Amino acid sequence: VQLQASGGGLVQAGGSLRLSCAASGRSFSSYAMGWFRQAPGTEREFVARINWGGGSTYYADSVKGRFTISRDNAKNAVYLQMNSLKPEDTAVYYCAAALFMTTTASHYTYWGQGTQVTVSS
C-alpha cells in the first residue's frame, strides 16, 4: 500500500483544514488507518485512528471533539477534518496503515510522506 497525504497549509487559530490520504495498491479496506503528527524536536504523536469499515474511531485527548477521522473505501481514501485549530496543532501530519487497530506508531506498516499544517495565533 502506498499512501499520499495532502491538504495541509497555513490557517489562523480557530480555522479548519481537511487532510486527505490517498492509497494505492490492493486491499486498502483490509487496513486500519491512522493519523499521526510530529512537531519539530518532538516524537511522532498519535492523533486518530479508524477501523477497516469506518465504524470505529479513536482520538487522542488533545484533539477529541475537534478532529474527525473518516474513510471512503470505494475511493481508497482516509480523511482528517480538523476544526477549531490551535497553534499547538502545528506539525507535519502523516497517514499510516496497520493490520490491526492500534495507537502505536511502530505498529503501522505503511506511511505517507506527511503534509505540513501550520496554525498561526
PDB file of C-alpha atoms in Angstrom:
ATOM      1  CA  VAL A   1       0.000   0.000   0.000  1.00  0.00           C
ATOM      2  CA  GLN A   2       1.332   3.429  -0.950  1.00  0.00           C
ATOM      3  CA  LEU A   3      -0.055   6.463   0.833  1.00  0.00           C
ATOM      4  CA  GLN A   4      -0.093  10.098  -0.243  1.00  0.00           C
ATOM      5  CA  ALA A   5      -1.182  12.753   2.234  1.00  0.00           C
ATOM      6  CA  SER A   6      -2.366  16.180   1.167  1.00  0.00           C
ATOM      7  CA  GLY A   7      -4.427  19.151   2.314  1.00  0.00           C
ATOM      8  CA  GLY A   8      -2.062  20.823   4.734  1.00  0.00           C
ATOM      9  CA  GLY A   9      -1.467  24.540   4.792  1.00  0.00           C
ATOM     10  CA  LEU A  10      -1.412  27.725   6.822  1.00  0.00           C
ATOM     11  CA  VAL A  11      -4.534  28.629   8.784  1.00  0.00           C
ATOM     12  CA  GLN A  12      -5.396  31.021  11.575  1.00  0.00           C
ATOM     13  CA  ALA A  13      -6.287  29.766  15.020  1.00  0.00           C
ATOM     14  CA  GLY A  14      -9.921  28.730  15.113  1.00  0.00           C
ATOM     15  CA  GLY A  15      -9.916  27.775  11.464  1.00  0.00           C
ATOM     16  CA  SER A  16     -10.372  24.427   9.751  1.00  0.00           C
ATOM     17  CA  LEU A  17      -8.486  22.155   7.399  1.00  0.00           C
ATOM     18  CA  ARG A  18      -9.292  18.817   5.846  1.00  0.00           C
ATOM     19  CA  LEU A  19      -6.447  16.416   5.257  1.00  0.00           C
ATOM     20  CA  SER A  20      -6.735  13.632   2.714  1.00  0.00           C
ATOM     21  CA  CYS A  21      -4.750  10.446   2.328  1.00  0.00           C
ATOM     22  CA  ALA A  22      -4.978   8.606  -0.976  1.00  0.00           C
ATOM     23  CA  ALA A  23      -3.995   4.956  -1.015  1.00  0.00           C
ATOM     24  CA  SER A  24      -2.863   2.881  -3.945  1.00  0.00           C
ATOM     25  CA  GLY A  25      -2.456  -0.848  -4.063  1.00  0.00           C
ATOM     26  CA  ARG A  26      -4.762  -3.642  -3.189  1.00  0.00           C
ATOM     27  CA  SER A  27      -6.720  -4.376  -0.066  1.00  0.00           C
ATOM     28  CA  PHE A  28      -6.981  -0.845   1.300  1.00  0.00           C
ATOM     29  CA  SER A  29     -10.140  -1.881   3.140  1.00  0.00           C
ATOM     30  CA  SER A  30      -8.137  -4.562   4.969  1.00  0.00           C
ATOM     31  CA  TYR A  31      -6.139  -1.952   6.851  1.00  0.00           C
ATOM     32  CA  ALA A  32      -6.907   0.122   9.867  1.00  0.00           C
ATOM     33  CA  MET A  33      -5.813   3.693   9.205  1.00  0.00           C
ATOM     34  CA  GLY A  34      -4.316   6.280  11.478  1.00  0.00           C
ATOM     35  CA  TRP A  35      -3.156   9.868  11.524  1.00  0.00           C
ATOM     36  CA  PHE A  36      -0.076  10.954  13.415  1.00  0.00           C
ATOM     37  CA  ARG A  37       1.713  14.257  13.730  1.00  0.00           C
ATOM     38  CA  GLN A  38       5.205  15.406  14.534  1.00  0.00           C
ATOM     39  CA  ALA A  39       6.298  18.876  15.555  1.00  0.00           C
ATOM     40  CA  PRO A  40       9.970  19.894  15.390  1.00  0.00           C
ATOM     41  CA  GLY A  41      12.003  18.378  18.202  1.00  0.00           C
ATOM     42  CA  THR A  42       9.227  16.060  19.333  1.00  0.00           C
ATOM     43  CA  GLU A  43       8.324  12.421  18.829  1.00  0.00           C
ATOM     44  CA  ARG A  44       5.636  11.351  16.418  1.00  0.00           C
ATOM     45  CA  GLU A  45       2.295  11.611  18.191  1.00  0.00           C
ATOM     46  CA  PHE A  46      -0.895   9.619  17.659  1.00  0.00           C
ATOM     47  CA  VAL A  47      -3.863  11.743  16.543  1.00  0.00           C
ATOM     48  CA  ALA A  48      -6.684   9.444  15.411  1.00  0.00           C
ATOM     49  CA  ARG A  49      -7.400   6.004  14.020  1.00  0.00           C
ATOM     50  CA  ILE A  50     -10.263   4.291  12.239  1.00  0.00           C
ATOM     51  CA  ASN A  51     -11.081   0.635  11.682  1.00  0.00           C
ATOM     52  CA  TRP A  52     -11.455  -1.196   8.398  1.00  0.00           C
ATOM     53  CA  GLY A  53     -15.121  -0.426   7.844  1.00  0.00           C
ATOM     54  CA  GLY A  54     -15.097   3.046   9.368  1.00  0.00           C
ATOM     55  CA  GLY A  55     -17.445   2.195  12.196  1.00  0.00           C
ATOM     56  CA  SER A  56     -14.932   2.545  14.989  1.00  0.00           C
ATOM     57  CA  THR A  57     -12.786   5.599  15.658  1.00  0.00           C
ATOM     58  CA  TYR A  58     -10.488   6.705  18.445  1.00  0.00           C
ATOM     59  CA  TYR A  59      -8.835  10.041  19.155  1.00  0.00           C
ATOM     60  CA  ALA A  60      -6.069  11.488  21.227  1.00  0.00           C
ATOM     61  CA  ASP A  61      -7.439  13.556  24.085  1.00  0.00           C
ATOM     62  CA  SER A  62      -5.781  16.655  22.651  1.00  0.00           C
ATOM     63  CA  VAL A  63      -7.943  16.564  19.506  1.00  0.00           C
ATOM     64  CA  LYS A  64     -11.133  14.910  20.735  1.00  0.00           C
ATOM     65  CA  GLY A  65     -14.180  16.929  19.827  1.00  0.00           C
ATOM     66  CA  ARG A  66     -12.260  18.996  17.262  1.00  0.00           C
ATOM     67  CA  PHE A  67     -10.951  16.439  14.752  1.00  0.00           C
ATOM     68  CA  THR A  68     -12.885  13.781  12.858  1.00  0.00           C
ATOM     69  CA  ILE A  69     -11.359  10.838  11.020  1.00  0.00           C
ATOM     70  CA  SER A  70     -13.292   9.137   8.232  1.00  0.00           C
ATOM     71  CA  ARG A  71     -12.637   6.864   5.295  1.00  0.00           C
ATOM     72  CA  ASP A  72     -14.114   6.019   1.909  1.00  0.00           C
ATOM     73  CA  ASN A  73     -13.069   2.531   0.881  1.00  0.00           C
ATOM     74  CA  ALA A  74     -14.602   2.965  -2.572  1.00  0.00           C
ATOM     75  CA  LYS A  75     -12.166   5.828  -3.158  1.00  0.00           C
ATOM     76  CA  ASN A  76      -9.255   4.278  -1.249  1.00  0.00           C
ATOM     77  CA  ALA A  77      -9.047   7.350   0.929  1.00  0.00           C
ATOM     78  CA  VAL A  78      -8.978   8.432   4.545  1.00  0.00           C
ATOM     79  CA  TYR A  79      -9.632  11.946   5.794  1.00  0.00           C
ATOM     80  CA  LEU A  80      -8.968  14.079   8.836  1.00  0.00           C
ATOM     81  CA  GLN A  81     -11.319  17.011   9.328  1.00  0.00           C
ATOM     82  CA  MET A  82      -9.690  19.455  11.716  1.00  0.00           C
ATOM     83  CA  ASN A  83     -11.796  22.198  13.274  1.00  0.00           C
ATOM     84  CA  SER A  84     -11.082  24.827  15.923  1.00  0.00           C
ATOM     85  CA  LEU A  85      -7.396  24.581  15.171  1.00  0.00           C
ATOM     86  CA  LYS A  86      -4.897  25.798  17.742  1.00  0.00           C
ATOM     87  CA  PRO A  87      -1.250  26.862  17.342  1.00  0.00           C
ATOM     88  CA  GLU A  88      -0.226  23.710  19.214  1.00  0.00           C
ATOM     89  CA  ASP A  89      -1.715  21.654  16.362  1.00  0.00           C
ATOM     90  CA  THR A  90       1.146  22.865  14.157  1.00  0.00           C
ATOM     91  CA  ALA A  91       3.050  19.819  12.901  1.00  0.00           C
ATOM     92  CA  VAL A  92       3.688  17.570   9.953  1.00  0.00           C
ATOM     93  CA  TYR A  93       0.728  15.201   9.696  1.00  0.00           C
ATOM     94  CA  TYR A  94       1.181  11.628   8.482  1.00  0.00           C
ATOM     95  CA  CYS A  95      -1.315   8.987   7.496  1.00  0.00           C
ATOM     96  CA  ALA A  96      -0.472   5.364   8.102  1.00  0.00           C
ATOM     97  CA  ALA A  97      -1.888   1.865   7.609  1.00  0.00           C
ATOM     98  CA  ALA A  98      -1.851  -1.029  10.049  1.00  0.00           C
ATOM     99  CA  LEU A  99      -3.121  -4.586  10.002  1.00  0.00           C
ATOM    100  CA  PHE A 100      -4.840  -4.083  13.351  1.00  0.00           C
ATOM    101  CA  MET A 101      -6.239  -1.181  15.320  1.00  0.00           C
ATOM    102  CA  THR A 102      -3.530   0.487  17.339  1.00  0.00           C
ATOM    103  CA  THR A 103      -2.346   3.866  18.544  1.00  0.00           C
ATOM    104  CA  THR A 104       1.354   2.870  18.480  1.00  0.00           C
ATOM    105  CA  ALA A 105       3.345   4.283  15.584  1.00  0.00           C
ATOM    106  CA  SER A 106       5.678   1.293  15.352  1.00  0.00           C
ATOM    107  CA  HIS A 107       2.716  -0.997  14.670  1.00  0.00           C
ATOM    108  CA  TYR A 108       1.892   0.817  11.442  1.00  0.00           C
ATOM    109  CA  THR A 109       3.296  -0.832   8.332  1.00  0.00           C
ATOM    110  CA  TYR A 110       2.859   1.835   5.691  1.00  0.00           C
ATOM    111  CA  TRP A 111       3.318   5.605   5.948  1.00  0.00           C
ATOM    112  CA  GLY A 112       2.547   8.572   3.766  1.00  0.00           C
ATOM    113  CA  GLN A 113       5.079  11.324   3.210  1.00  0.00           C
ATOM    114  CA  GLY A 114       3.463  13.888   5.503  1.00  0.00           C
ATOM    115  CA  THR A 115       1.757  17.219   4.974  1.00  0.00           C
ATOM    116  CA  GLN A 116       2.584  20.402   6.890  1.00  0.00           C
ATOM    117  CA  VAL A 117      -0.097  22.081   8.980  1.00  0.00           C
ATOM    118  CA  THR A 118       0.716  25.483  10.432  1.00  0.00           C
ATOM    119  CA  VAL A 119      -1.713  27.299  12.711  1.00  0.00           C
ATOM    120  CA  SER A 120      -0.988  30.940  13.390  1.00  0.00           C
ATOM    121  CA  SER A 121      -2.139  32.712  16.530  1.00  0.00           C
TER     122      SER A 121
END
